[in-house]
Coordinates of C-alpha atoms and ligand atoms in Angstrom, one line a residue:
X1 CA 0.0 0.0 0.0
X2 CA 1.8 3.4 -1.0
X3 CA 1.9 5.8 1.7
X4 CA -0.8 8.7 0.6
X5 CA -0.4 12.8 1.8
X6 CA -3.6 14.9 1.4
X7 CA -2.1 18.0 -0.3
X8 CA -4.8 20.7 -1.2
X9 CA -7.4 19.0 -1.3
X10 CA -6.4 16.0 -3.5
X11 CA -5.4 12.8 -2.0
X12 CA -1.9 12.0 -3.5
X13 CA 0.9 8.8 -3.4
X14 CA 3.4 10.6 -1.3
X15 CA 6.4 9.9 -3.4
X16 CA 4.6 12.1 -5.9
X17 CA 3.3 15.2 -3.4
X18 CA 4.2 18.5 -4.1
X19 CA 3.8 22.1 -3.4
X20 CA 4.3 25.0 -5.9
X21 CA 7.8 26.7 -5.7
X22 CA 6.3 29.9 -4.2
X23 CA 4.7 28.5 -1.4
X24 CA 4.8 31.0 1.4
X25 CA 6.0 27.9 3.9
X26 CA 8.6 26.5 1.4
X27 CA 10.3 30.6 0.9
X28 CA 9.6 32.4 4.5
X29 CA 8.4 29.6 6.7
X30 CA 5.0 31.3 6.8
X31 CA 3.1 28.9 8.1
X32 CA 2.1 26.7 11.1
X33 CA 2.3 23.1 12.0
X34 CA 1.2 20.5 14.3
X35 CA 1.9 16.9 15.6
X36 CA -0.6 14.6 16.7
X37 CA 0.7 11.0 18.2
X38 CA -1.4 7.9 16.6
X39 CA -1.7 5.4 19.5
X40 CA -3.2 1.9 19.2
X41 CA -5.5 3.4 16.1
X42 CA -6.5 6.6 18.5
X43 CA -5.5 10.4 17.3
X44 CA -4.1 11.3 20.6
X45 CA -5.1 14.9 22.0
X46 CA -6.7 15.9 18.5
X47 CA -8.6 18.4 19.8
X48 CA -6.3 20.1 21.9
X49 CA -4.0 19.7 19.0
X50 CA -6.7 21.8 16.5
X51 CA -7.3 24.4 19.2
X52 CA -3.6 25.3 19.4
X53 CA -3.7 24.9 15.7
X54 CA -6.4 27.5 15.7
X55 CA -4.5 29.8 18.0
X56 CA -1.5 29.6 15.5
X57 CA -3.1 30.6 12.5
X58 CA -5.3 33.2 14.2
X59 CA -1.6 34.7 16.1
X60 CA -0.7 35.0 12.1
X61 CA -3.6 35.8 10.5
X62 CA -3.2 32.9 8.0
X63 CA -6.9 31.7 7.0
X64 CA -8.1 28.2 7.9
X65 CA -7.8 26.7 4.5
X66 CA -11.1 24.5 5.2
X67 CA -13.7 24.9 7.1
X68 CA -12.3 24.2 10.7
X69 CA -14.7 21.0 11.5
X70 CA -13.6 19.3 8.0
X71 CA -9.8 19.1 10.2
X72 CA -10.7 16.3 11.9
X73 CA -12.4 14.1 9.4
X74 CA -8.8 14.9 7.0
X75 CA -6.5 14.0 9.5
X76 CA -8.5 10.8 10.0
X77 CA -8.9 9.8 6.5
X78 CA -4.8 10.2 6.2
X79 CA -4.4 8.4 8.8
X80 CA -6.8 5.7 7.7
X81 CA -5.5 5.7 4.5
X82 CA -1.9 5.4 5.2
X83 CA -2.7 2.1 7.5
X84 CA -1.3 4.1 10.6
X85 CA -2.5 2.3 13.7
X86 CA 0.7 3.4 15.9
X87 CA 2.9 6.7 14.6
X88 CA 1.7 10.6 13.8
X89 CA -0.1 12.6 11.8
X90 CA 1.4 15.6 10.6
X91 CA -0.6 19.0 9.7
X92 CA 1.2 21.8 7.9
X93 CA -0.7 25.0 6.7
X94 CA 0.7 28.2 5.2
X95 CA -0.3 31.2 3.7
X96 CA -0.3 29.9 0.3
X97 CA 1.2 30.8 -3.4
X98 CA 2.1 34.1 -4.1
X99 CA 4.7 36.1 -6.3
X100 CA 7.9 36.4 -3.4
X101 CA 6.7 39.1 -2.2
X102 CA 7.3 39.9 1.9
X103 CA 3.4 41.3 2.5
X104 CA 0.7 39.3 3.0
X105 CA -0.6 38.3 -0.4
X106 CA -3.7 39.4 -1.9
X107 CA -6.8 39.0 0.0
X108 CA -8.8 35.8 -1.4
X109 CA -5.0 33.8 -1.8
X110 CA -5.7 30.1 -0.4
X111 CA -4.1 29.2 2.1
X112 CA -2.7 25.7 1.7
X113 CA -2.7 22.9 3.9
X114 CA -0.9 19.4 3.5
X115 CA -1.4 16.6 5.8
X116 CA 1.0 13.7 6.3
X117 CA 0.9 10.7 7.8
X118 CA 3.6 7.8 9.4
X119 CA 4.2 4.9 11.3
X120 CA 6.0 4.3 14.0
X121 CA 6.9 1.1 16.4
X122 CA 6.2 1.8 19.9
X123 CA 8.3 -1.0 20.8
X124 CA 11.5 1.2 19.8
X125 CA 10.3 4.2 22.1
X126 CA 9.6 2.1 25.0
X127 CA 12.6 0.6 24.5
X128 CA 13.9 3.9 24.7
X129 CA 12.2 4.6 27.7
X130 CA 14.1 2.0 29.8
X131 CA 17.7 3.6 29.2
X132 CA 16.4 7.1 28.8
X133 CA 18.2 10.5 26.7
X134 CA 21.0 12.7 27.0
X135 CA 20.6 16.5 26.3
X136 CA 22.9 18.9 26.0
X137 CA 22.2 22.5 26.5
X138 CA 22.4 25.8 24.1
X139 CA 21.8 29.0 24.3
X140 CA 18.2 30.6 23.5
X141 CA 18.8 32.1 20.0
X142 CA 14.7 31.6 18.7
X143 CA 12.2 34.7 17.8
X144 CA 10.1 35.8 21.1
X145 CA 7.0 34.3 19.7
X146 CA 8.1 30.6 19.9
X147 CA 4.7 30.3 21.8
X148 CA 3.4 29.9 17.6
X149 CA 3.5 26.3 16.1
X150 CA 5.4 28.3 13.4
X151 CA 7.6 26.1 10.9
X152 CA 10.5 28.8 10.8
X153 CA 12.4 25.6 13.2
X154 CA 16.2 27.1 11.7
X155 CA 17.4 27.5 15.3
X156 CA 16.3 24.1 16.4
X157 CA 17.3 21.8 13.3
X158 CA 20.7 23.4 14.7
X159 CA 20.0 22.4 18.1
X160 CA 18.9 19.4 17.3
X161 CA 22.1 18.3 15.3
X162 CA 24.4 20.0 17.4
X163 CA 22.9 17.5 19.9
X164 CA 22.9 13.9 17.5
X165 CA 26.5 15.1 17.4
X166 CA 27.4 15.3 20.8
X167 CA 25.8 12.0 21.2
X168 CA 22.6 13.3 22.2
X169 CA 18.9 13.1 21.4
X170 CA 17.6 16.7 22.6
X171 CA 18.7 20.1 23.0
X172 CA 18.1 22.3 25.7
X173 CA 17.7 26.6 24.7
X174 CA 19.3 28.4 27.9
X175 CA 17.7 31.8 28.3
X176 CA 20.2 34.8 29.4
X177 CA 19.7 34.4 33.1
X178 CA 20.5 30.5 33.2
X179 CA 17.2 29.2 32.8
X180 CA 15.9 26.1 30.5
X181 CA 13.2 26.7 28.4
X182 CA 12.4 24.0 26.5
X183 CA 14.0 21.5 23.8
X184 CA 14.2 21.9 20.2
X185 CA 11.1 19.8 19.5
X186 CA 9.7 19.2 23.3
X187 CA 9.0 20.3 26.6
X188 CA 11.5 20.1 29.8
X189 CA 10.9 19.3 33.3
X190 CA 12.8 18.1 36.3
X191 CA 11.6 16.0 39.3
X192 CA 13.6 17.7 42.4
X193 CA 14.6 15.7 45.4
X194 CA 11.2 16.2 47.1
X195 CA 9.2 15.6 44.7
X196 CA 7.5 18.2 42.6
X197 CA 7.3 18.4 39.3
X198 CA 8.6 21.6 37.6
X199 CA 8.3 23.2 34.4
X200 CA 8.6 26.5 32.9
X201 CA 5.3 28.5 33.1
X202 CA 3.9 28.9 29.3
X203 CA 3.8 32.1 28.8
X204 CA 7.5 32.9 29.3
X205 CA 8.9 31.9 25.9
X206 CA 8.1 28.2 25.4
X207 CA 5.9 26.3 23.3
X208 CA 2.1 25.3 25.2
X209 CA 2.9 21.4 24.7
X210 CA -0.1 19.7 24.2
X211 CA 1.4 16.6 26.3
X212 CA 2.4 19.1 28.9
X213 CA -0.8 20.3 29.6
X214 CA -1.9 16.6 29.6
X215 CA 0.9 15.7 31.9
X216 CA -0.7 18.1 34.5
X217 CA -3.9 16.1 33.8
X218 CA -2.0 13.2 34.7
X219 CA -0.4 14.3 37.4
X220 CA -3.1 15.4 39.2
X221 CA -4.9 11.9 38.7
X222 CA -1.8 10.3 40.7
X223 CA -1.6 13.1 43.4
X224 CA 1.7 14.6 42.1
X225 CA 2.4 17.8 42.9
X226 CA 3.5 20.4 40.0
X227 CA 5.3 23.9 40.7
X228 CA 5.0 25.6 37.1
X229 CA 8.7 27.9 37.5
X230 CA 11.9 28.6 35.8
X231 CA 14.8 26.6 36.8
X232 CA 18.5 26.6 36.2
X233 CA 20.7 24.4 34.4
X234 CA 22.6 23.7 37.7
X235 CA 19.0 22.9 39.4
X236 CA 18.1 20.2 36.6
X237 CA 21.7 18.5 36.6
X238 CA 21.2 18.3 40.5
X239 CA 17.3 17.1 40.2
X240 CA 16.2 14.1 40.8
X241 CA 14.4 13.2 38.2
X242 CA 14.7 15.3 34.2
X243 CA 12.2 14.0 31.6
X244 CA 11.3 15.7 28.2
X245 CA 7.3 15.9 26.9
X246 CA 6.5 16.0 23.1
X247 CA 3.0 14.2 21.0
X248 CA 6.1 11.8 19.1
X249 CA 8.2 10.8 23.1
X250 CA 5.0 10.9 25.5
X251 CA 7.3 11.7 28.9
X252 CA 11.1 10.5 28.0
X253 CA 13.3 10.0 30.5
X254 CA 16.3 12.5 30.4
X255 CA 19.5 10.8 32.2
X256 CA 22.5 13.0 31.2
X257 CA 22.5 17.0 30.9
X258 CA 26.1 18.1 29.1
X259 CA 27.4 15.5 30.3
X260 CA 26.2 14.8 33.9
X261 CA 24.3 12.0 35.0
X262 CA 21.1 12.7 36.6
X263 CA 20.9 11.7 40.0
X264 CA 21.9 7.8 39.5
X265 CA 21.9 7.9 35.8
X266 CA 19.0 5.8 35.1
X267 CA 14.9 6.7 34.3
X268 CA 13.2 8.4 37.2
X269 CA 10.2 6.4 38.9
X270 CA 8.2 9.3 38.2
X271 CA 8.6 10.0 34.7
X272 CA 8.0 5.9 33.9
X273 CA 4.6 6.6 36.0
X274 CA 4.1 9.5 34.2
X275 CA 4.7 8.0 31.0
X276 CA 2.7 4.6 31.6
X277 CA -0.9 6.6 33.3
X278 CA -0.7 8.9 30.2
X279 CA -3.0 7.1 27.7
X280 CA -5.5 6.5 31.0
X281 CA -6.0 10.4 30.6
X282 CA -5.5 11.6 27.1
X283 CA -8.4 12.1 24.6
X284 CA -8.0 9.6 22.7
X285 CA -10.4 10.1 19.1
X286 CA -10.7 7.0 16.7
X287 CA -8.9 7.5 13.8
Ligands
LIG1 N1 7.3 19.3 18.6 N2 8.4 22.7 22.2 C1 8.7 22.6 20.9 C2 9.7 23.6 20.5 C3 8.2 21.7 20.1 O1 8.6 21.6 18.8 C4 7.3 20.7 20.6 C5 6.7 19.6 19.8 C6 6.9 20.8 22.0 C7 6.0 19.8 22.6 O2 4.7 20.1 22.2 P1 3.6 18.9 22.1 O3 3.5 18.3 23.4 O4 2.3 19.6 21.7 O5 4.0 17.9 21.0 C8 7.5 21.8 22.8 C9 6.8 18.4 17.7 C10 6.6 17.0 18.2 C11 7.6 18.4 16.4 O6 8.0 19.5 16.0 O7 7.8 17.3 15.8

């Protein structure tokens, strides 16, 4: 069965999808994105997904390029189509085709959406569950407005690679006075040594994870306590538990910052929870 991308409204073999050469997304990265996980034939979060998704386009004033209840019934029929029962569906929407011109295009320009589906074998994530990631950390170098799903992702492709090669699978952006943020494609918390949960508060220059937010949903089901505050590189490295959150690694482990282990250098007890009570609580919508 050939993988199939919805692209504009036409169901095409993926290995064939295109988008015109002046595509907003393709020369300024105008345009938004989002990433919802397919679990055991379930879109995970979808509509806190297409809410943020909203948020996004409205923070841009990029049109919804269908009617906003067709979203659901698209991302489904990709995801039906492509035979994903485990994986992600991936929804991309910019402003559309213009001349390369930096205004907004003419009023009445579609915007265009594409829609993209994958599998993926849980087996290898919970496999990487048990040993857990390293991170290293950079400093902050995004646009203040990294609160938008925005595809402009420069800074944290560079992240990200910086990190594969440094034998890691995240990166951490430092803001001036010391303080994590978030990871190039994820959400970071620590456990400390009494056990609360902290993460950076939303608003100051992070990404609203949709699996954060769920993680507090979680969390509260098992009595956890979460402090939403800034914390320090030197805090996390001396925590006693560091995990990651992102729709494609649920709550991931986080063993090694730059280097040093974290606490004894295996998975925290509380992330695995975490990670495990997670599909208890999430909206799961049938694909
Ligand atoms: N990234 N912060 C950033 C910068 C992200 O790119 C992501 C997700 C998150 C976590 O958000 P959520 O829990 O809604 O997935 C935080 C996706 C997975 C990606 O770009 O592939």
């Amino acid at each position: 069965m050939p993988r199939i991308a919805y692209v504009n409204g036409r169901y095409v073999v993926h290995a064939q999808a295109s988008v015109h050469i002046e595509d907003r997304g393709y020369q300024f990265a105008d345009g938004v994105y989002e990433v919802c996980e397919v679990a055991r034939g379930h879109i995970v979060d979808m509509p806190r997904h297409l809410a943020r998704l909203k948020r996004s386009l409205k923070e841009l004033s990029i049109a919804w390029p269908v009617s906003e209840g067709v979203l659901p019934m698209l991302l489904r029929e990709v995801v039906g189509r492509n035979g994903v029962v485990n994986g992600l569906v991936y929804v991309q929407v910019t402003r559309g085709v213009a001349s390369r011109e930096f205004v907004f295009p003419a009023a009445g320009t579609r915007s265009a959406l594409v829609i993209t589906a994958r599998k993926a074998d849980p087996a290898l994530a919970a496999k990487r569950a048990e040993t857990g990631i390293k991170v290293i950390t950079v400093p902050e170098n995004r646009w203040d407005r990294v609160d938008i799903k925005s595809t402009g992702l420069l800074p944290n492709v560079l992240a990200k690679q910086k990190a594969k090669e440094a034998g890691a699978q995240e990166a951490w952006f430092v803001d001036t006075d010391g303080n994590v943020k978030e990871g190039g494609s994820s959400n970071a918390w620590i456990v400390t040594r009494d056990g609360v949960l902290v993460t950076r508060p939303a608003e100051h220059g992070i990404l609203r994870g949709i699996t954060r937010t769920t993680l507090f949903d979680v969390a509260a089901k098992l009595g956890l306590k979460i402090e939403e505050r800034g914390f320090s590189v030197a805090e996390a490295k001396a925590a006693r538990e560091a995990f990651i959150s992102s729709a494609t690694t649920i709550a991931m482990p986080v063993v090694e910052i730059d280097g040093a282990p974290i606490a004894n250098g295996h998975p925290g007890s509380m992330t695995l929870s975490l990670r495990q009570a997670f599909f208890d609580v999430a909206e799961k919508s049938p694909a």
